[in-house]
Short mmCIF file of C-alpha atoms and ligand atoms in Angstrom, two decimals:
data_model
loop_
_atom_site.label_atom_id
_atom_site.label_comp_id
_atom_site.label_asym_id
_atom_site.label_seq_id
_atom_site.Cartn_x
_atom_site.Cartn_y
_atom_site.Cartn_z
CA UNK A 515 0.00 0.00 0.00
CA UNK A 516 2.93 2.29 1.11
CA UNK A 517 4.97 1.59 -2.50
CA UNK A 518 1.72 2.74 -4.50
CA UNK A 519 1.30 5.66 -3.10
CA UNK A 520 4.79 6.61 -3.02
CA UNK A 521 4.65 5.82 -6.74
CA UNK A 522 1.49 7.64 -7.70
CA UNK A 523 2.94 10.73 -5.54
CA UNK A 524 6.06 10.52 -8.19
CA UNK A 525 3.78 10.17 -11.08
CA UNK A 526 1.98 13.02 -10.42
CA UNK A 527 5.44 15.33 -10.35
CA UNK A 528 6.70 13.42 -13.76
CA UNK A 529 7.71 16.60 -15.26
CA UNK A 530 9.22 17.86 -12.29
CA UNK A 531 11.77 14.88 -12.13
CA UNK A 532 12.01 15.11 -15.67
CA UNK A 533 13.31 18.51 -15.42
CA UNK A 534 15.28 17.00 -12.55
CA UNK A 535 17.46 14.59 -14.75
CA UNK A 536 18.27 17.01 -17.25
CA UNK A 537 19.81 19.47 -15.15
CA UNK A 538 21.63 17.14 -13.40
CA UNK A 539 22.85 15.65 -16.71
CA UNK A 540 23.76 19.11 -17.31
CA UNK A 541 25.45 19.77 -15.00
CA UNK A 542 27.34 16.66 -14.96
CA UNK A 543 28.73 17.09 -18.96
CA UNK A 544 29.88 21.04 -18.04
CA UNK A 545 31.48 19.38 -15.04
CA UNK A 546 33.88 17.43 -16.96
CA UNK A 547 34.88 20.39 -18.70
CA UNK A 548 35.19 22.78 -15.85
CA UNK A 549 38.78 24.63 -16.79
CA UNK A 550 39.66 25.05 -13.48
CA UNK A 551 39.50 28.79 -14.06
CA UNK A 552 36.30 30.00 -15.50
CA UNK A 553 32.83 28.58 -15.06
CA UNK A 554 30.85 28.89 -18.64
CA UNK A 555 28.30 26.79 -18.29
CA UNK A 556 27.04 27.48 -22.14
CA UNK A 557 30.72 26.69 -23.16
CA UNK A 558 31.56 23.87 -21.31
CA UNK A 559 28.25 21.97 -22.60
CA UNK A 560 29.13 23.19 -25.98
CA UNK A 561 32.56 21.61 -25.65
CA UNK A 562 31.68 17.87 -24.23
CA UNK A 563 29.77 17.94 -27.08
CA UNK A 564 32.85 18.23 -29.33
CA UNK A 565 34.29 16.02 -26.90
CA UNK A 566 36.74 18.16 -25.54
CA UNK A 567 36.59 16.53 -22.42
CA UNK A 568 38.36 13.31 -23.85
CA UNK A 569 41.33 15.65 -24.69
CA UNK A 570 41.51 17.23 -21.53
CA UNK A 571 41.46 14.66 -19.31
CA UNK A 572 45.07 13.65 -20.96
CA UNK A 573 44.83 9.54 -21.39
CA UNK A 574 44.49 9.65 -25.28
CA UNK A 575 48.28 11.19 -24.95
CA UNK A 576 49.34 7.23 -24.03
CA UNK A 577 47.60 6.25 -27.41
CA UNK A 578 48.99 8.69 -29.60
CA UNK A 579 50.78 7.11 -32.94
CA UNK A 580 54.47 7.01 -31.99
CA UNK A 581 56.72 7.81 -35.85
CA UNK A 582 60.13 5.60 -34.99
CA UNK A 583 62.98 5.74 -37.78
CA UNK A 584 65.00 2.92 -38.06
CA UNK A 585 69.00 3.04 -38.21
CA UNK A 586 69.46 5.09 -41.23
CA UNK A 587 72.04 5.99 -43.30
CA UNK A 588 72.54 9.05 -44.84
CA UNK A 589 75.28 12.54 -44.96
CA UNK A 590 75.11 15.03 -42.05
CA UNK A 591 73.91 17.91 -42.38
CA UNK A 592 76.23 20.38 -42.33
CA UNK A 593 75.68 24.09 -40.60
CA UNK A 594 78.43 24.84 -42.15
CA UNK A 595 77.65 24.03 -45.88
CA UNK A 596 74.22 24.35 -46.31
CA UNK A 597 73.29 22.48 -49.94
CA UNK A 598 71.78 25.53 -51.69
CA UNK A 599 73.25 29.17 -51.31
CA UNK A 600 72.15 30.00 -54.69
CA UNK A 601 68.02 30.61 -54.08
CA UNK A 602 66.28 30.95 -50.94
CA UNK A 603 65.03 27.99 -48.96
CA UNK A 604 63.55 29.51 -46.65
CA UNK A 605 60.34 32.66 -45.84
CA UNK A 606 60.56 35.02 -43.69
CA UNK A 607 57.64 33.45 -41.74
CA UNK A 608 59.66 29.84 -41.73
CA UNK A 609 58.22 27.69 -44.23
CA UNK A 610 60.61 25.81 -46.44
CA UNK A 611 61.02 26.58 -49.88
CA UNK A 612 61.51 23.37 -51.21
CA UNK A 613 64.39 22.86 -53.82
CA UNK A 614 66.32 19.86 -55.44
CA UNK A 615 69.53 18.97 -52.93
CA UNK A 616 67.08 20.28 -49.54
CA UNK A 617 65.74 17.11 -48.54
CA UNK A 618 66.17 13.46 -48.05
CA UNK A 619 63.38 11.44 -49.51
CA UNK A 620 64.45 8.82 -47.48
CA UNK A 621 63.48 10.64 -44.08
CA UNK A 622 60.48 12.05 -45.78
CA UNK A 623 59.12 8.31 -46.85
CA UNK A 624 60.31 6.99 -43.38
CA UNK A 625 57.85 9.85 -41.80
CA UNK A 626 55.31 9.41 -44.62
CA UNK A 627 55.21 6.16 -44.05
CA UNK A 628 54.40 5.50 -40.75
CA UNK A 629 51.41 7.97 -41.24
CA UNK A 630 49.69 5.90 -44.10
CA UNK A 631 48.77 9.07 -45.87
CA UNK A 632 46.35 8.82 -48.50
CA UNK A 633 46.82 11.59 -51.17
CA UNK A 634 44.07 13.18 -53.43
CA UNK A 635 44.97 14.68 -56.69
CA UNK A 636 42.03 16.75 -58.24
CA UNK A 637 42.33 17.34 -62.24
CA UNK A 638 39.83 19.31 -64.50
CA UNK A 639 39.03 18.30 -67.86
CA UNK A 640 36.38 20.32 -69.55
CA UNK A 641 35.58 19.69 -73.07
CA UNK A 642 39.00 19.14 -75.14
CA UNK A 643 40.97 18.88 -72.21
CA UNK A 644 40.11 15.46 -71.62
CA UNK A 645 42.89 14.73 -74.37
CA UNK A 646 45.43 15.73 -71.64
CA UNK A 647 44.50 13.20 -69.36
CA UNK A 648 46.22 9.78 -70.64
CA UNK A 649 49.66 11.51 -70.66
CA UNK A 650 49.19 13.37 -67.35
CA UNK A 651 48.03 9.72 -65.59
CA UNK A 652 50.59 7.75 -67.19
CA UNK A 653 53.70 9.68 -65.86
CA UNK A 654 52.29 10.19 -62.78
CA UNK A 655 51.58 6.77 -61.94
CA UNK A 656 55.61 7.15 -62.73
CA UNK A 657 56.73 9.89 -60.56
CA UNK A 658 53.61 10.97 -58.41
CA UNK A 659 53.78 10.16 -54.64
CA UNK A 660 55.15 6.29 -55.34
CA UNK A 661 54.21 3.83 -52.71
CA UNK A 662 51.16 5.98 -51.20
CA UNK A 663 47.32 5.70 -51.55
CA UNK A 664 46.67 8.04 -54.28
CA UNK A 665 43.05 9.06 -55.74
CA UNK A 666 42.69 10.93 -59.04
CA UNK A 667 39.75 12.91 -58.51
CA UNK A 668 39.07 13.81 -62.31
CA UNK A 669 36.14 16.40 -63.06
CA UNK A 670 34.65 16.05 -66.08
CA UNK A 671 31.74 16.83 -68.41
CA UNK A 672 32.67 14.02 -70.96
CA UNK A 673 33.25 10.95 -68.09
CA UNK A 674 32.95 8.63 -71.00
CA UNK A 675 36.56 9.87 -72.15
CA UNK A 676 38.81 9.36 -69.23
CA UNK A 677 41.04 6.69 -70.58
CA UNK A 678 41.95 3.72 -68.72
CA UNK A 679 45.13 3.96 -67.41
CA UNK A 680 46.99 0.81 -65.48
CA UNK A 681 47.36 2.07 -61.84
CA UNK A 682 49.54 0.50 -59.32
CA UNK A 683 48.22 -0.85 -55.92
CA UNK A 684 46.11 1.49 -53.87
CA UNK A 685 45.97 4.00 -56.35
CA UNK A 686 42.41 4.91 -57.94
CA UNK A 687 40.55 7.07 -60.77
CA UNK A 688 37.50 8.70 -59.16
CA UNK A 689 35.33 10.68 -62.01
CA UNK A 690 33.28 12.94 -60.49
CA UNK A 691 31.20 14.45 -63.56
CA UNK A 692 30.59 18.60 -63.24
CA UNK A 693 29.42 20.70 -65.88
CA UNK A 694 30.80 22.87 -68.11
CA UNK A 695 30.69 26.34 -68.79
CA UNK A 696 30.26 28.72 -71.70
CA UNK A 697 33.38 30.93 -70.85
CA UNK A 698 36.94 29.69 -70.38
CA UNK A 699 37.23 32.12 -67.58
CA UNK A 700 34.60 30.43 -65.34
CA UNK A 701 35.67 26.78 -66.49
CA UNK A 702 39.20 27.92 -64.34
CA UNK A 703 37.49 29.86 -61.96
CA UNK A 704 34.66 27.55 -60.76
CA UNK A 705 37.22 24.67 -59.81
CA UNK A 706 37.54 26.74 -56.55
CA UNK A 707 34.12 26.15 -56.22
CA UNK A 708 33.93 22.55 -57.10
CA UNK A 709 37.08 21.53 -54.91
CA UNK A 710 35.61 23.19 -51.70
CA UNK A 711 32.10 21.49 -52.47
CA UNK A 712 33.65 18.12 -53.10
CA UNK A 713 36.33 18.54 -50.14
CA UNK A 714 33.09 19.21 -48.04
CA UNK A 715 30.80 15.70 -49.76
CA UNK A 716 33.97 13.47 -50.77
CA UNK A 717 37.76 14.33 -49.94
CA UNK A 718 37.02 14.54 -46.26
CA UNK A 719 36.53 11.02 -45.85
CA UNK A 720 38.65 10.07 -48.29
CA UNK A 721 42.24 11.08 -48.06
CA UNK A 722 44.82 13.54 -45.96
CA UNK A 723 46.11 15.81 -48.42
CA UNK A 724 44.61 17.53 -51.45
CA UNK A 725 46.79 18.61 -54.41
CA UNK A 726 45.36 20.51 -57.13
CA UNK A 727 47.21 20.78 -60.48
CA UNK A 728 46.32 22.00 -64.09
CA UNK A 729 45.89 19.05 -66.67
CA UNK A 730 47.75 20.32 -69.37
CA UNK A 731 50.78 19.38 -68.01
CA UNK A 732 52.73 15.78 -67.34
CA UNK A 733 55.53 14.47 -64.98
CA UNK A 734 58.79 13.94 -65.75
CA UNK A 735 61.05 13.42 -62.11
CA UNK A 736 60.19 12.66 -58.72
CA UNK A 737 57.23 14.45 -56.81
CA UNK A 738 56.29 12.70 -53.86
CA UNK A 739 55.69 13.65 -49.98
CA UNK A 740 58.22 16.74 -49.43
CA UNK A 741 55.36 19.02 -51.20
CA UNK A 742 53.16 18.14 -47.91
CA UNK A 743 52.41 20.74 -46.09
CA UNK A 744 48.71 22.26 -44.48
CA UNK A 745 48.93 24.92 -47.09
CA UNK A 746 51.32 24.84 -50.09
CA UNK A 747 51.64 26.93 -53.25
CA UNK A 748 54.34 26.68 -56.16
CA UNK A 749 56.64 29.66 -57.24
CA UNK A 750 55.46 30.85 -60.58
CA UNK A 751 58.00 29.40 -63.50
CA UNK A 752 57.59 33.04 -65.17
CA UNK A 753 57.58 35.18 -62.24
CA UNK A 754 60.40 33.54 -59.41
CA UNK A 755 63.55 36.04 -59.89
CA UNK A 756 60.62 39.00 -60.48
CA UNK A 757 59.64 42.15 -58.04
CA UNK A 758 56.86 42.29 -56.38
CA UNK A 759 55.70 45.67 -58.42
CA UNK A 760 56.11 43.72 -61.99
CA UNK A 761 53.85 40.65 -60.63
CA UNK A 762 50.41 40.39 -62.19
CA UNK A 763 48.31 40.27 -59.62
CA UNK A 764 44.79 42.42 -59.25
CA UNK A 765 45.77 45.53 -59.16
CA UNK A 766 41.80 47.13 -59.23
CA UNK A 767 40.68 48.32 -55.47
CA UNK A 768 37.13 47.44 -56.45
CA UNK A 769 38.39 43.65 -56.52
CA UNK A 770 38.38 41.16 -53.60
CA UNK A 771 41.64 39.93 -55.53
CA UNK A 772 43.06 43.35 -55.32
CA UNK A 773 46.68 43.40 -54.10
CA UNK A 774 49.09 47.14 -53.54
CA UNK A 775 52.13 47.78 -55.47
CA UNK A 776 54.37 47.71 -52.19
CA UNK A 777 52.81 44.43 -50.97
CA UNK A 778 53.24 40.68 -51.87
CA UNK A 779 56.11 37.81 -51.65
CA UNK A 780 55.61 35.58 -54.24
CA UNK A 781 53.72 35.01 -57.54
CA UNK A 782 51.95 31.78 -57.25
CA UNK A 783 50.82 29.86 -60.32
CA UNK A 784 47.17 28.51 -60.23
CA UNK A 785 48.48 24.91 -61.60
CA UNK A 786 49.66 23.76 -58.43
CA UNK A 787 48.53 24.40 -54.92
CA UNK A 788 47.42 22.09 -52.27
CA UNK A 789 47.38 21.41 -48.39
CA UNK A 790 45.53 19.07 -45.56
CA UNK A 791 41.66 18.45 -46.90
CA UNK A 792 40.79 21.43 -44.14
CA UNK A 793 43.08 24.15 -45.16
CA UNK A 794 42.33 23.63 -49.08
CA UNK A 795 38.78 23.49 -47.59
CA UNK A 796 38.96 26.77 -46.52
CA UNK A 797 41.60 28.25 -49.05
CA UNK A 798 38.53 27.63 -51.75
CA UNK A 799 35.91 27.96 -49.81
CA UNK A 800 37.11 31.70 -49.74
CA UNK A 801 38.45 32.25 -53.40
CA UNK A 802 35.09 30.80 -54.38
CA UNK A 803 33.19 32.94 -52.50
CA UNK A 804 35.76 36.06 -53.65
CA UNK A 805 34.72 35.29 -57.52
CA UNK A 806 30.96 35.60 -56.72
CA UNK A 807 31.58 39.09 -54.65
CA UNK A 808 33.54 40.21 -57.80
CA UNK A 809 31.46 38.88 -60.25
CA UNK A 810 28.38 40.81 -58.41
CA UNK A 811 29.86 44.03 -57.98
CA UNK A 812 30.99 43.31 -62.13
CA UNK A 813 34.89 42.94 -61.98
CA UNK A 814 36.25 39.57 -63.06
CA UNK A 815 40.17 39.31 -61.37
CA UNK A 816 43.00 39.70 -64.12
CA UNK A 817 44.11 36.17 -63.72
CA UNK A 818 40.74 34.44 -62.81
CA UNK A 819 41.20 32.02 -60.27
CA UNK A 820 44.99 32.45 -59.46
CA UNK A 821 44.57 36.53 -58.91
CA UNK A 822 42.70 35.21 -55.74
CA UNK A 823 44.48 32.80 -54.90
CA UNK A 824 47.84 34.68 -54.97
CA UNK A 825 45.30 37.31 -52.77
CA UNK A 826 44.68 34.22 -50.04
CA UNK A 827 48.53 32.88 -49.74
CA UNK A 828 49.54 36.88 -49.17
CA UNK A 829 46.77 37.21 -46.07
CA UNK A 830 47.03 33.44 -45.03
CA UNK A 831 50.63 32.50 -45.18
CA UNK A 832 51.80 28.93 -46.63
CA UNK A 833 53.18 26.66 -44.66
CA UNK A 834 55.27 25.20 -48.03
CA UNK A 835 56.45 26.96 -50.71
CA UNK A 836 57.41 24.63 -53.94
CA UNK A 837 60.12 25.96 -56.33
CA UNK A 838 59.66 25.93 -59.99
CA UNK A 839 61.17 22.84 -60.91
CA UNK A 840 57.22 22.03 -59.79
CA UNK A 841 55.96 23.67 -62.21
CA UNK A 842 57.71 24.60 -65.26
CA UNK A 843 57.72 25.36 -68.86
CA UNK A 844 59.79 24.96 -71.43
CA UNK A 845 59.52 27.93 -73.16
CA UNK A 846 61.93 29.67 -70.23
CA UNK A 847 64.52 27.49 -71.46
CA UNK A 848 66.60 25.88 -68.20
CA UNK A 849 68.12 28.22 -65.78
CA UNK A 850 71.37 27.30 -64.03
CA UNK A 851 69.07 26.52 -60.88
CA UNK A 852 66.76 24.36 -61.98
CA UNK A 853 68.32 21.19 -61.21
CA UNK A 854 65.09 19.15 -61.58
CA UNK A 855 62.24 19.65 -64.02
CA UNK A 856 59.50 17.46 -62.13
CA UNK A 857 56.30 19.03 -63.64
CA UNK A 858 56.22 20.13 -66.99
CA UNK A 859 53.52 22.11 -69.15
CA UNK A 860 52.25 20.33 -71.94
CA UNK A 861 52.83 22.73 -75.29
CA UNK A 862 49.58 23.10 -76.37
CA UNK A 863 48.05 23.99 -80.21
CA UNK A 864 45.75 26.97 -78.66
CA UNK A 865 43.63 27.11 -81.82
CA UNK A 866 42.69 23.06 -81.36
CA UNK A 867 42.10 22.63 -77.96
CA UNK A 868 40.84 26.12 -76.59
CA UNK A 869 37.34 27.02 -76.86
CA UNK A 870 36.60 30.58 -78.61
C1 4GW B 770 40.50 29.06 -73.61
O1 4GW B 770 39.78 28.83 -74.54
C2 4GW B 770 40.57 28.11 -72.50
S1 4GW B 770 39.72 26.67 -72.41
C3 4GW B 770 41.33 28.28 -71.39
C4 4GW B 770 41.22 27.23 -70.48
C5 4GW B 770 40.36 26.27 -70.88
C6 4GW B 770 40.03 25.05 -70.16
C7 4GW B 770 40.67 24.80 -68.97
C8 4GW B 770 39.11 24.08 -70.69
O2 4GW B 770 38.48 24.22 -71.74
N1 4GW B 770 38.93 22.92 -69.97
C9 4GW B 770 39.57 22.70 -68.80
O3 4GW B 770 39.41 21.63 -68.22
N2 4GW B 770 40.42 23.66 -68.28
C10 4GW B 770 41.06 23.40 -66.98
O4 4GW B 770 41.59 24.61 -66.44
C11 4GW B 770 42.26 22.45 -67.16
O5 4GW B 770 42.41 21.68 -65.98
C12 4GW B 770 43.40 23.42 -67.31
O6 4GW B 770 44.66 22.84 -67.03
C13 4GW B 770 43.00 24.51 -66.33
C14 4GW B 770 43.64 25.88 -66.59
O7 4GW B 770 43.58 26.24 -67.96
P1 4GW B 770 44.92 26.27 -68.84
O8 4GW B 770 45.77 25.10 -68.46
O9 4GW B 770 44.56 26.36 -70.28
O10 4GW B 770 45.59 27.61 -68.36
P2 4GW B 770 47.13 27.99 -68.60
O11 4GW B 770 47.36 28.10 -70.09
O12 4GW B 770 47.29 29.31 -67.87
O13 4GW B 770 47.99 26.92 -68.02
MN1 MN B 771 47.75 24.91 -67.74
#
C-alpha cells in the first residue's frame, strides 16, 4: 500500500523529475569540462559535445601514434655548408622553400610512411581537355607520390573519355562528372568552387592531403611527400627572380583579388597548390566565394582564379612553398638553378584545344 502511493505521488510530479534529470545531466557534462579557471556553463556543454573533455582529461596522450625511424644511413647535415646558397630555402615566416639537394626522400618516406597518408589529386578536364589526361596519368603513376594511396579525382563533363590507365596498388581514378561552362574564364574559376564542395561531400573522408594541379601538363622526375604541407603553393615558373611591383596580380581596389604595389612575396601559379583536406577546404571555400563578390559588384580578377588565390597565400601565409622545378615550362629554357624539371607544361596547339 505504502509503494503505491509513493509511486502515484512521483507520477503526479513526472515533469518535475524530468526537469530534474536534465539538469543534473547538465550539470554533470559542463562538469567534466570545468577549466579550473572560469565557469561557462554554455561553453563547457558546448565543448563535451565536441568532446573536448576526452582531450583534456590527458589519457588519449598514451595512445597517440608514436613515428620511430630505423638506423638510417645518410650525410650530415652540415651548418656549415648548407646544400643551396644560390636561391632561398627559406620565408621570412619559416616555411621551407623546397628545392632539389634540400631534402632526403628517405626521411620524408620513413615519416610518410608510418602515417599511411592517403593523397588526393584533383584534375579538371572540360571539353578538349580530356585529351590531356592519358599523358598526365601515365607519368604520374611514374613519378607521383610512389608507394602511397593516391586518388585521381578527375572532373569532367565528358566521363565517357577518361582513358583507362593501369594504376599501381592502392591507387584509384575517381570521375566525379561537373558541368561545363560557356566561358573559359569560369571553367578555371569555378574549380575553386567545385574543390571546396567536393572537399566538403567526398575528400574529407577520403584522403589527408589535397593537391590541385592543371591538366595540361605531365611528370617527368620525382614528386612525392616533401610538397606536404597544411597549405602549399608553387613559385610561378615566369615570375620567381621577379619584383613584387612587376607581378600580375589584381591591381583594381574594387576587386576582392586586389593586391598594392608595395605588398606581396611571391607570384603563385594557379596549376599547383594544395594542403591538408581542411586548409584547401577553406583556401577555396574563400576564393570561391571572392569570384561571386567580384562577379556581383561586375569585376572579373585579371588572372581568374589564381589573382585570388595569390590574394589568399599573401593574407594566409603557406606553410610550403614549392620551387619551380614544380611547375615549369619549357619555353623559359633551363636556368642554371633548376636542377630538376618534375612538372612540366604540356605545349599546347591553342587554336585546337581552346574554346573561342
Ligand atoms: C581558352 O579557350 C581556355 S579553355 C582556357 C582554359 C580552358 C580550359 C581549362 C578548358 O576548356 N577545360 C579545362 O578543363 N580547363 C582546366 O583549367 C584544365 O584543368 C586546365 O589545365 C586549367 C587551366 O587552364 P589552362 O591550363 O589552359 O591555363 P594555362 O594556359 O594558364 O595553363
Ligand atoms: Mn595549364
Amino acid at each position: 500500500m505504502c509503494a503505491d502511493k509513493w509511486i502515484n505521488e512521483l507520477w503526479k510530479r513526472k515533469h518535475h523529475i524530468f526537469i530534474l534529470i536534465i539538469l543534473l545531466f547538465v550539470f554533470w557534462l559542463s562538469w567534466h569540462t570545468y577549466s579550473g579557471r572560469m565557469w561557462i556553463p554554455s561553453l563547457s556543454f558546448y565543448c563535451s559535445l565536441n568532446f573536448d573533455h576526452v582531450r583534456k582529461d590527458g589519457s588519449y596522450l598514451d595512445h597517440l601514434l608514436e613515428i620511430r625511424l630505423p638506423r638510417m644511413n645518410y650525410s650530415q647535415p652540415n651548418i656549415m655548408n648548407p646544400p643551396r646558397t644560390d636561391v632561398l630555402v627559406m620565408t621570412p615566416w619559416f616555411a621551407p622553400i623546397i628545392w632539389d639537394g634540400t631534402f632526403s626522400t628517405d626521411i620524408l618516406n620513413q615519416q610518410f610512411k608510418q602515417r599511411d597518408v592517403r593523397v588526393g589529386l584533383t584534375l579538371f578536364a572540360i571539353k578538349k581537355y580530356v585529351v590531356f589526361l592519358q599523358l598526365f596519368l601515365e607519368t604520374a603513376e611514374k613519378f607521383f607520390m610512389v608507394g602511397y594511396k593516391v586518388n585521381y579525382y578527375v572532373l569532367t563533363d565528358r566521363p565517357e573519355a577518361v582513358p583507362n590507365v593501369t594504376l599501381k596498388e592502392g591507387r584509384s581514378v575517381v570521375v566525379l562528372k561537373t558541368q561545363s561552362n560557356a566561358r573559359w574564364q569560369d571553367i578555371s574559376m569555378r574549380r575553386m568552387e567545385m574543390i571546396s564542395l567536393f572537399a566538403k561531400k567526398q575528400f574529407i573522408g577520403e584522403v589527408d592531403y589535397i593537391v590541385c594541379v592543371d591538366v595540361d601538363m605531365k611528370f617527368s622526375d620525382h614528386v612525392g611527400v616533401e610538397i606536404l604541407s597544411d597549405v602549399f603553393g608553387t613559385l610561378h615558373p615566369g615570375f620567381y627572380k621577379g619584383q613584387r611591383q612587376r607581378f600580375t596580380y589584381e591591381r583594381r581596389s574594387e576587386s576582392q583579388a586586389y593586391i598594392a604595389s608595395d605588398e606581396g612575396d611571391f607570384y603563385y601559379a594557379g596549376g599547383f597548390f594544395g594542403g591538408t583536406v581542411e586548409e584547401v577546404y577553406k583556401l577555396t571555400n574563400h576564393c570561391s566565394h571572392a569570384i561571386l563578390t567580384d562577379k556581383a559588384n561586375g569585376i572579373e580578377a585579371i588572372w581568374h582564379d589564381e589573382s585570388h588565390l595569390n590574394k589568399y597565400l599573401l593574407t594566409h601565409k603557406p606553410t610550403k612553398i614549392l620551387s619551380p622545378e614544380y611547375l615549369w615550362d619549357n619555353n623559359m629554357g633551363v636556368p642554371e638553378i633548376l636542377k630538376k624539371r618534375r612538372f612540366v607544361a604540356v605545349p599546347k596547339n591553342h587554336n585546337q584545344i581552346r574554346n573561342k
